[in-house]
mmCIF file of C-alpha atoms in Angstrom:
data_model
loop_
_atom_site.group_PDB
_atom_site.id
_atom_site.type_symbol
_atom_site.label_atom_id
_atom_site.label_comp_id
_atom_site.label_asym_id
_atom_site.label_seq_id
_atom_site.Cartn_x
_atom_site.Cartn_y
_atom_site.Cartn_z
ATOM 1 C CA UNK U 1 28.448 5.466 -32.176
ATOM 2 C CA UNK U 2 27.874 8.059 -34.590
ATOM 3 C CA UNK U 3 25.650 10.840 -33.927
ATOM 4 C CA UNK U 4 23.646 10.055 -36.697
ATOM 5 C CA UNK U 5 23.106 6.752 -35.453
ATOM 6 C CA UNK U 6 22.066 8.316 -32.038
ATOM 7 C CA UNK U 7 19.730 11.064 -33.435
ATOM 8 C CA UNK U 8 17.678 8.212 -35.797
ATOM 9 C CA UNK U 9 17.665 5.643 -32.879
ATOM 10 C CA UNK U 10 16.333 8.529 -30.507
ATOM 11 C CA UNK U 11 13.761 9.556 -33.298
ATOM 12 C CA UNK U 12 12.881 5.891 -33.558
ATOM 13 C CA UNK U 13 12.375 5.797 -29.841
ATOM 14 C CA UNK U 14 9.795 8.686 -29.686
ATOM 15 C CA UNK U 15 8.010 6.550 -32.682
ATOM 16 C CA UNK U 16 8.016 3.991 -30.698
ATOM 17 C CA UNK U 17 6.098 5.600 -27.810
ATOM 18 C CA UNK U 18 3.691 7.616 -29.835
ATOM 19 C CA UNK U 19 2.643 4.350 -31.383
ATOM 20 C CA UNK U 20 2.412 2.691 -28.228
ATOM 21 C CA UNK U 21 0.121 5.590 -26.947
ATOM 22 C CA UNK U 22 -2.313 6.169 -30.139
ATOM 23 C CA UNK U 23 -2.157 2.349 -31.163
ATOM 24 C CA UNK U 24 -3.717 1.821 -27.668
ATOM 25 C CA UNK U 25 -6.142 4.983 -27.629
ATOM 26 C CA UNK U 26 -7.517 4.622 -30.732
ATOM 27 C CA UNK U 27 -7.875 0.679 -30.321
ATOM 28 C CA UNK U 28 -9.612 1.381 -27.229
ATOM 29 C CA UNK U 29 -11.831 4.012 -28.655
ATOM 30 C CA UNK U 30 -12.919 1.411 -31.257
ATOM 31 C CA UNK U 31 -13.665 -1.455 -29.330
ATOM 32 C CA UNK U 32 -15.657 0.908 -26.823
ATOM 33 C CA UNK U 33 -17.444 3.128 -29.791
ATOM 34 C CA UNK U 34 -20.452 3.445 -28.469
ATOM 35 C CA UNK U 35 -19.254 4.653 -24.694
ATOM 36 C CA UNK U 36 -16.718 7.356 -26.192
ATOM 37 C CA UNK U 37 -19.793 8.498 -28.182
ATOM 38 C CA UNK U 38 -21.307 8.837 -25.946
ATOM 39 C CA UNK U 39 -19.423 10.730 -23.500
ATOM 40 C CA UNK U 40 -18.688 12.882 -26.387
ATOM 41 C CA UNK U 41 -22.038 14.031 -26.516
ATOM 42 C CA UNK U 42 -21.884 14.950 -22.902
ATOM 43 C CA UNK U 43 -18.968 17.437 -23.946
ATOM 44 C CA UNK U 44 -19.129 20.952 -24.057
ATOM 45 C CA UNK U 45 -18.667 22.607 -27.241
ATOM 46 C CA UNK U 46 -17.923 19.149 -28.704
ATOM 47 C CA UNK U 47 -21.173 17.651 -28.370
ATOM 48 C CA UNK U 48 -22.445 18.781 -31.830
ATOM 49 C CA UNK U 49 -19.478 16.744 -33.504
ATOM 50 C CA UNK U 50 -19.662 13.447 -31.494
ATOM 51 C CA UNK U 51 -20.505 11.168 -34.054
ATOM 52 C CA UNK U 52 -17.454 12.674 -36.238
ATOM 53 C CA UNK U 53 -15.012 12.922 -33.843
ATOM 54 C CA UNK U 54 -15.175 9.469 -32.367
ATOM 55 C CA UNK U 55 -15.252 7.898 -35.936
ATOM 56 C CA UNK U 56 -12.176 10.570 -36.919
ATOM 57 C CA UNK U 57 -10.155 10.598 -33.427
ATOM 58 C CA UNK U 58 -8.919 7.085 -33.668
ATOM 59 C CA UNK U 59 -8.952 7.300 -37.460
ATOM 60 C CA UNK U 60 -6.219 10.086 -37.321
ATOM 61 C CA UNK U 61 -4.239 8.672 -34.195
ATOM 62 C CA UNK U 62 -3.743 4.889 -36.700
ATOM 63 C CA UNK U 63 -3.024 7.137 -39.780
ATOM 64 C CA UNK U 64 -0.245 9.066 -37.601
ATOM 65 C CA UNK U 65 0.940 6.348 -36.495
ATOM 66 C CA UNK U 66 1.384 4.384 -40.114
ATOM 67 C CA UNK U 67 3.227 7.318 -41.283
ATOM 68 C CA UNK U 68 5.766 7.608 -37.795
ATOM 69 C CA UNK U 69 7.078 4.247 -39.238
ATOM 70 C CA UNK U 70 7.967 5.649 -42.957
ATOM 71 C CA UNK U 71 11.395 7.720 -43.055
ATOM 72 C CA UNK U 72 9.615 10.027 -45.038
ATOM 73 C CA UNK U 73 6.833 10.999 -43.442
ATOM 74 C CA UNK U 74 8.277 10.690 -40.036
ATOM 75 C CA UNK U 75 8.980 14.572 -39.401
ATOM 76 C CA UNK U 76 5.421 14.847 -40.270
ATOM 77 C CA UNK U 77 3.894 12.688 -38.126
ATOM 78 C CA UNK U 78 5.346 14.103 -35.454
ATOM 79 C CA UNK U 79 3.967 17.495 -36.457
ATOM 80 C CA UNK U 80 0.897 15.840 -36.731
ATOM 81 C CA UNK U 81 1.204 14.319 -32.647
ATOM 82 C CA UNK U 82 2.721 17.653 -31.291
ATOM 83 C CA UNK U 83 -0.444 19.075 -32.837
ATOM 84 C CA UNK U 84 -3.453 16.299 -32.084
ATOM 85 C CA UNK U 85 -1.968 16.440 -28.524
ATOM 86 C CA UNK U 86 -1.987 20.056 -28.353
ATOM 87 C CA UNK U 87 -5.317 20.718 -29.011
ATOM 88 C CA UNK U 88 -6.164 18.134 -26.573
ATOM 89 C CA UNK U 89 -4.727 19.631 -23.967
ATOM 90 C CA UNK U 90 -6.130 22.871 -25.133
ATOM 91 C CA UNK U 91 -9.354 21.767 -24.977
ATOM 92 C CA UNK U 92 -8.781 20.263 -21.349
ATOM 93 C CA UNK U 93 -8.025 23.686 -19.950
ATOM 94 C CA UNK U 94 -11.005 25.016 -21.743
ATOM 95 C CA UNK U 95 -13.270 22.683 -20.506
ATOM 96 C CA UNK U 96 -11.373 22.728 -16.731
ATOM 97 C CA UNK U 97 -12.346 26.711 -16.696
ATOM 98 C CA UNK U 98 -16.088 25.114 -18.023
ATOM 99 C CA UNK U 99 -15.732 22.807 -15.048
ATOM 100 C CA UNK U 100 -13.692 20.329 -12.911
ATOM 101 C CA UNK U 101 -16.618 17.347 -12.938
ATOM 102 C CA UNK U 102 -17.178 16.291 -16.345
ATOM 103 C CA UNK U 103 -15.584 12.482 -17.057
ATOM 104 C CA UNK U 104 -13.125 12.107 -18.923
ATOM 105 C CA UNK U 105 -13.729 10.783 -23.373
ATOM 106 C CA UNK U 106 -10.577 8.941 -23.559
ATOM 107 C CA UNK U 107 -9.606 5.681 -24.450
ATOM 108 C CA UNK U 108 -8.557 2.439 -22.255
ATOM 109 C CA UNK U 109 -7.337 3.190 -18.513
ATOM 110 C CA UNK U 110 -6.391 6.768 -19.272
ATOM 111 C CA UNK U 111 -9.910 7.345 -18.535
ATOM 112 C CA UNK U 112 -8.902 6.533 -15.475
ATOM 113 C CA UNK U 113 -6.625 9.905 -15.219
ATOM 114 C CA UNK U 114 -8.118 13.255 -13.568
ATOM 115 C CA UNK U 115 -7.913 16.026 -16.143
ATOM 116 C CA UNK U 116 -4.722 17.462 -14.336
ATOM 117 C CA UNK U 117 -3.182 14.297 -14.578
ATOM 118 C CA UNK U 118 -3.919 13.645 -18.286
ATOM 119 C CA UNK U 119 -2.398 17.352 -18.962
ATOM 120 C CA UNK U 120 0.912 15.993 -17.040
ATOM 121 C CA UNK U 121 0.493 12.603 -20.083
ATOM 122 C CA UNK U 122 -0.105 14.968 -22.988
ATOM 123 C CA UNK U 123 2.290 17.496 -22.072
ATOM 124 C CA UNK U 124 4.602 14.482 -21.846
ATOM 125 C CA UNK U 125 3.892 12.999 -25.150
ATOM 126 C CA UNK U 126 4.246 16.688 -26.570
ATOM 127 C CA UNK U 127 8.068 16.811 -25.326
ATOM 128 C CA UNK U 128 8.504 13.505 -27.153
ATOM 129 C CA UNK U 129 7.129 14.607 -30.590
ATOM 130 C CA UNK U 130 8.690 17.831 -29.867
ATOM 131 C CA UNK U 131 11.904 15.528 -29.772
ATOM 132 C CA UNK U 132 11.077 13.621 -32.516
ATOM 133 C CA UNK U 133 10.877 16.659 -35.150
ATOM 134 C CA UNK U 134 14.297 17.897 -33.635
ATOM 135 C CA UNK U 135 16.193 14.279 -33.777
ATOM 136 C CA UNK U 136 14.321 13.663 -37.126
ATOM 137 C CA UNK U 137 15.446 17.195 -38.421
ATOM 138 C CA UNK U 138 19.048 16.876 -37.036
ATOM 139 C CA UNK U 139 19.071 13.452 -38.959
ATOM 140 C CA UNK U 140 17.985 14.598 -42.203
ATOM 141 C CA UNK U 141 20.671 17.685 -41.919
ATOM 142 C CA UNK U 142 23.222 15.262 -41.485
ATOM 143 C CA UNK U 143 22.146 12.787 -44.212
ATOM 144 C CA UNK U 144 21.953 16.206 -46.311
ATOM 145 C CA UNK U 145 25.351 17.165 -45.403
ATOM 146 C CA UNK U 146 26.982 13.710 -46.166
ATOM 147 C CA UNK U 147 25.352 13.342 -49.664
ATOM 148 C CA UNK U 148 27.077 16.801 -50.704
ATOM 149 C CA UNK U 149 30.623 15.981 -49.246
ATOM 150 C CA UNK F 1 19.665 -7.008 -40.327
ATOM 151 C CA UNK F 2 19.111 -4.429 -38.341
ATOM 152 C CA UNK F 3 17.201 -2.155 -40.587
ATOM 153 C CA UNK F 4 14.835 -4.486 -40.713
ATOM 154 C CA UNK F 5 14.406 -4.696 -37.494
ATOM 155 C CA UNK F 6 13.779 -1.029 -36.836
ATOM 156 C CA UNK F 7 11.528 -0.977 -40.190
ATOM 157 C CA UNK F 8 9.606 -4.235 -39.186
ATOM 158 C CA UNK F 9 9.687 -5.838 -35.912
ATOM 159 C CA UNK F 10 9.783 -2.734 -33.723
ATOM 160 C CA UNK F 11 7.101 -1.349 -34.760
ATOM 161 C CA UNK F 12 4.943 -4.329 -35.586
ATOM 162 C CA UNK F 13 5.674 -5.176 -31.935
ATOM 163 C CA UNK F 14 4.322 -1.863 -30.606
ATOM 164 C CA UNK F 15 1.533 -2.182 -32.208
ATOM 165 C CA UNK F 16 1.024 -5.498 -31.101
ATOM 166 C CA UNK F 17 1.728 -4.490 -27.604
ATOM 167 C CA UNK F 18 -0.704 -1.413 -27.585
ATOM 168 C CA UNK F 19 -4.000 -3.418 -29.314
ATOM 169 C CA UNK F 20 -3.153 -6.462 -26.489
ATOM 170 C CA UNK F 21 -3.322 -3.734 -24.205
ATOM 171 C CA UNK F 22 -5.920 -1.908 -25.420
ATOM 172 C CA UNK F 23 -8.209 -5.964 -25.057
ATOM 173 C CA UNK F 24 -6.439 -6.664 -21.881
ATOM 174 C CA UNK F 25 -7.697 -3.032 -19.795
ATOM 175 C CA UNK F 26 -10.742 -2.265 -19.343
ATOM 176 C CA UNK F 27 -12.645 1.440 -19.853
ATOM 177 C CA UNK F 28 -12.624 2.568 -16.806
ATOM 178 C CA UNK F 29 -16.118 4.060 -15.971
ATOM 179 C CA UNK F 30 -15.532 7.691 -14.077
ATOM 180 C CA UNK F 31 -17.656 8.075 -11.488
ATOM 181 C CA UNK F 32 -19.784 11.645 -11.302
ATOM 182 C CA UNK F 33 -22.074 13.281 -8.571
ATOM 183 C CA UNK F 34 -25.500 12.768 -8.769
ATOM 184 C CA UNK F 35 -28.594 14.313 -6.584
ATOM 185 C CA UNK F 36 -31.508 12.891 -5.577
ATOM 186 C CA UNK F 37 -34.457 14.199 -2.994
ATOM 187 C CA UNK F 38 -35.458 12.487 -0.124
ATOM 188 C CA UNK F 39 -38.846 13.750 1.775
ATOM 189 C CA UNK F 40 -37.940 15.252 5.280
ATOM 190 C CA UNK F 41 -33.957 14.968 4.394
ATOM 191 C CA UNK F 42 -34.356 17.015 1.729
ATOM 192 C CA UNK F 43 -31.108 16.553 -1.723
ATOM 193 C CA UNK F 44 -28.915 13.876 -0.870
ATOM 194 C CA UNK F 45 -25.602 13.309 -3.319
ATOM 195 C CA UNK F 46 -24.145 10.221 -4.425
ATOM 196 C CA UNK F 47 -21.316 9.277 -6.729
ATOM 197 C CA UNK F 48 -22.886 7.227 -10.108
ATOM 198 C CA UNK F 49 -21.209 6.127 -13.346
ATOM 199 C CA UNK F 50 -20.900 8.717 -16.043
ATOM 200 C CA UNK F 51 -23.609 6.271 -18.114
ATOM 201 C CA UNK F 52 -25.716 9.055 -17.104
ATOM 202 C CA UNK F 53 -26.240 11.818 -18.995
ATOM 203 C CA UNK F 54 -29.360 14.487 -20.198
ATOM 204 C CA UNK F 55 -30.229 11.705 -22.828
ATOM 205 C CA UNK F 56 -31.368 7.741 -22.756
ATOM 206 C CA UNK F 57 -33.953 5.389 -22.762
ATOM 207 C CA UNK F 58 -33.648 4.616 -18.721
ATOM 208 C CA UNK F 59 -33.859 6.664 -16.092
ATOM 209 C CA UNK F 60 -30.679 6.783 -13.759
ATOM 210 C CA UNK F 61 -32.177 6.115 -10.168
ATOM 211 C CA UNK F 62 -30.836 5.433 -6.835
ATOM 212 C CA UNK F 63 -33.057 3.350 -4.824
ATOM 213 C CA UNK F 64 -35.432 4.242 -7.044
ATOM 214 C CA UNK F 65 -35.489 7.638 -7.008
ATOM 215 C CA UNK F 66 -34.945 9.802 -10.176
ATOM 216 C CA UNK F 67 -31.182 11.634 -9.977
ATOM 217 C CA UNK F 68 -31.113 14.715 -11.353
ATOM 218 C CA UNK F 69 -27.798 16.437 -12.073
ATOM 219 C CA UNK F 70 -27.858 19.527 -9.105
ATOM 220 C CA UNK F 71 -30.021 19.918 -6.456
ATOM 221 C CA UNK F 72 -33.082 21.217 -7.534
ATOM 222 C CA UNK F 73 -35.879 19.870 -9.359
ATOM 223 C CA UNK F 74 -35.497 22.078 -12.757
ATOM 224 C CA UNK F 75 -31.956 20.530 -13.393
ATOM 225 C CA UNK F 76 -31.319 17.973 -15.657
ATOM 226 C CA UNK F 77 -33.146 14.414 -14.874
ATOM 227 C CA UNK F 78 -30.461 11.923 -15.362
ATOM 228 C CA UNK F 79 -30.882 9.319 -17.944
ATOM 229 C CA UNK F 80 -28.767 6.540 -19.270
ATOM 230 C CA UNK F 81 -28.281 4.145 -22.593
#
């Protein structure tokens, strides 16, 4: 196998679990709309912003994950990911410092998580987009690289 | 052949994977601390569903008792949806 062929499977791979993850987040935010709501509003610092962020959270998470699945956006939506997550987990150790007892506003059984626990997921998830833009990347450099030779 | 399939199937089948999962699990509700005051026992705690919060058109009670959301009186008086 050539290791173009392994770096676009391996970038196809991290698509494929990205999409898994904010296909079922943002479904599950949906379907629940009013409950993530909310909980939202029972954030701190985020409170102000509910009604935006649980219409725009699940709105970015489906338009991330349309553009994982187009070779040309690909490298973007994983920027996009590493970054969504990111701030996530930022704002988990914000609010941990805030304190350890407020529920959690995410979707489906990750609700389920503590807050360490959901760092562990995110942090996770991060490594795979992380991935993603360096497979993607490597991919692209080697496509580059046979077009001029 | 198999461009298609990474183009199409794969990720039509994530997706179709991660909205039968999304139907198939349920929210799970995340339990939180609540107080309440009992005459001669004085604040008692017990663990309620984060449905209640500062705002709502109920009032969150156990045994019908108001909760409130620490022990003391000029804390929040739960509510819920």
């Amino acid at each position: 196998m050539s290791n173009k062929g392994i770096h676009t499977k391996l970038a196809t791979l991290s698509s494929l679990l990205l999409t898994i993850l904010f296909v079922y987040t943002a479904v599950s935010k949906l379907v629940h709309l009013d409950l993530f709501q909310w909980r939202l509003e029972r954030m701190p610092y985020v409170a102000p912003y509910a009604t935006l962020i649980s219409w725009g959270v699940p709105f970015l998470e489906l338009v991330i994950t349309g553009l994982l699945w187009f070779r040309r956006y690909r490298t973007m939506a994983f920027y996009a990911s590493f970054i969504l997550l990111g701030l996530f987990t930022i704002y988990i150790i914000i609010v941990l410092r805030y304190s350890d007892s407020i529920p959690c506003s995410c979707g489906g059984v990750i609700s389920a998580l503590g807050w360490k626990d959901h760092i562990l997921l995110n942090i996770t998830f991060m490594v795979f987009a992380l991935l993603g833009i360096l497979w993607s990347k490597k991919q692209y450099n080697m496509q580059s690289h046979q077009n001029t030779t | 052949m198999k461009s298609y399939f990474l183009k199409l199937v794969l990720p039509a089948f994530a997706i179709l994977l991660a909205v039968g999962l999304a139907f198939a699990t349920e929210n799970e509700r995340v339990a939180q601390e609540a107080h309440y005051f009992l005459p001669g026992q004085g604040w008692q705690t017990v663990m309620v569903e984060d449905d209640c919060g500062a705002s709502g058109n109920e009032a969150c009670e156990y045994n019908g008792i108001q909760l409130y959301s620490e022990r003391d009186f000029g804390s929040i008086a739960l509510r819920k949806p």
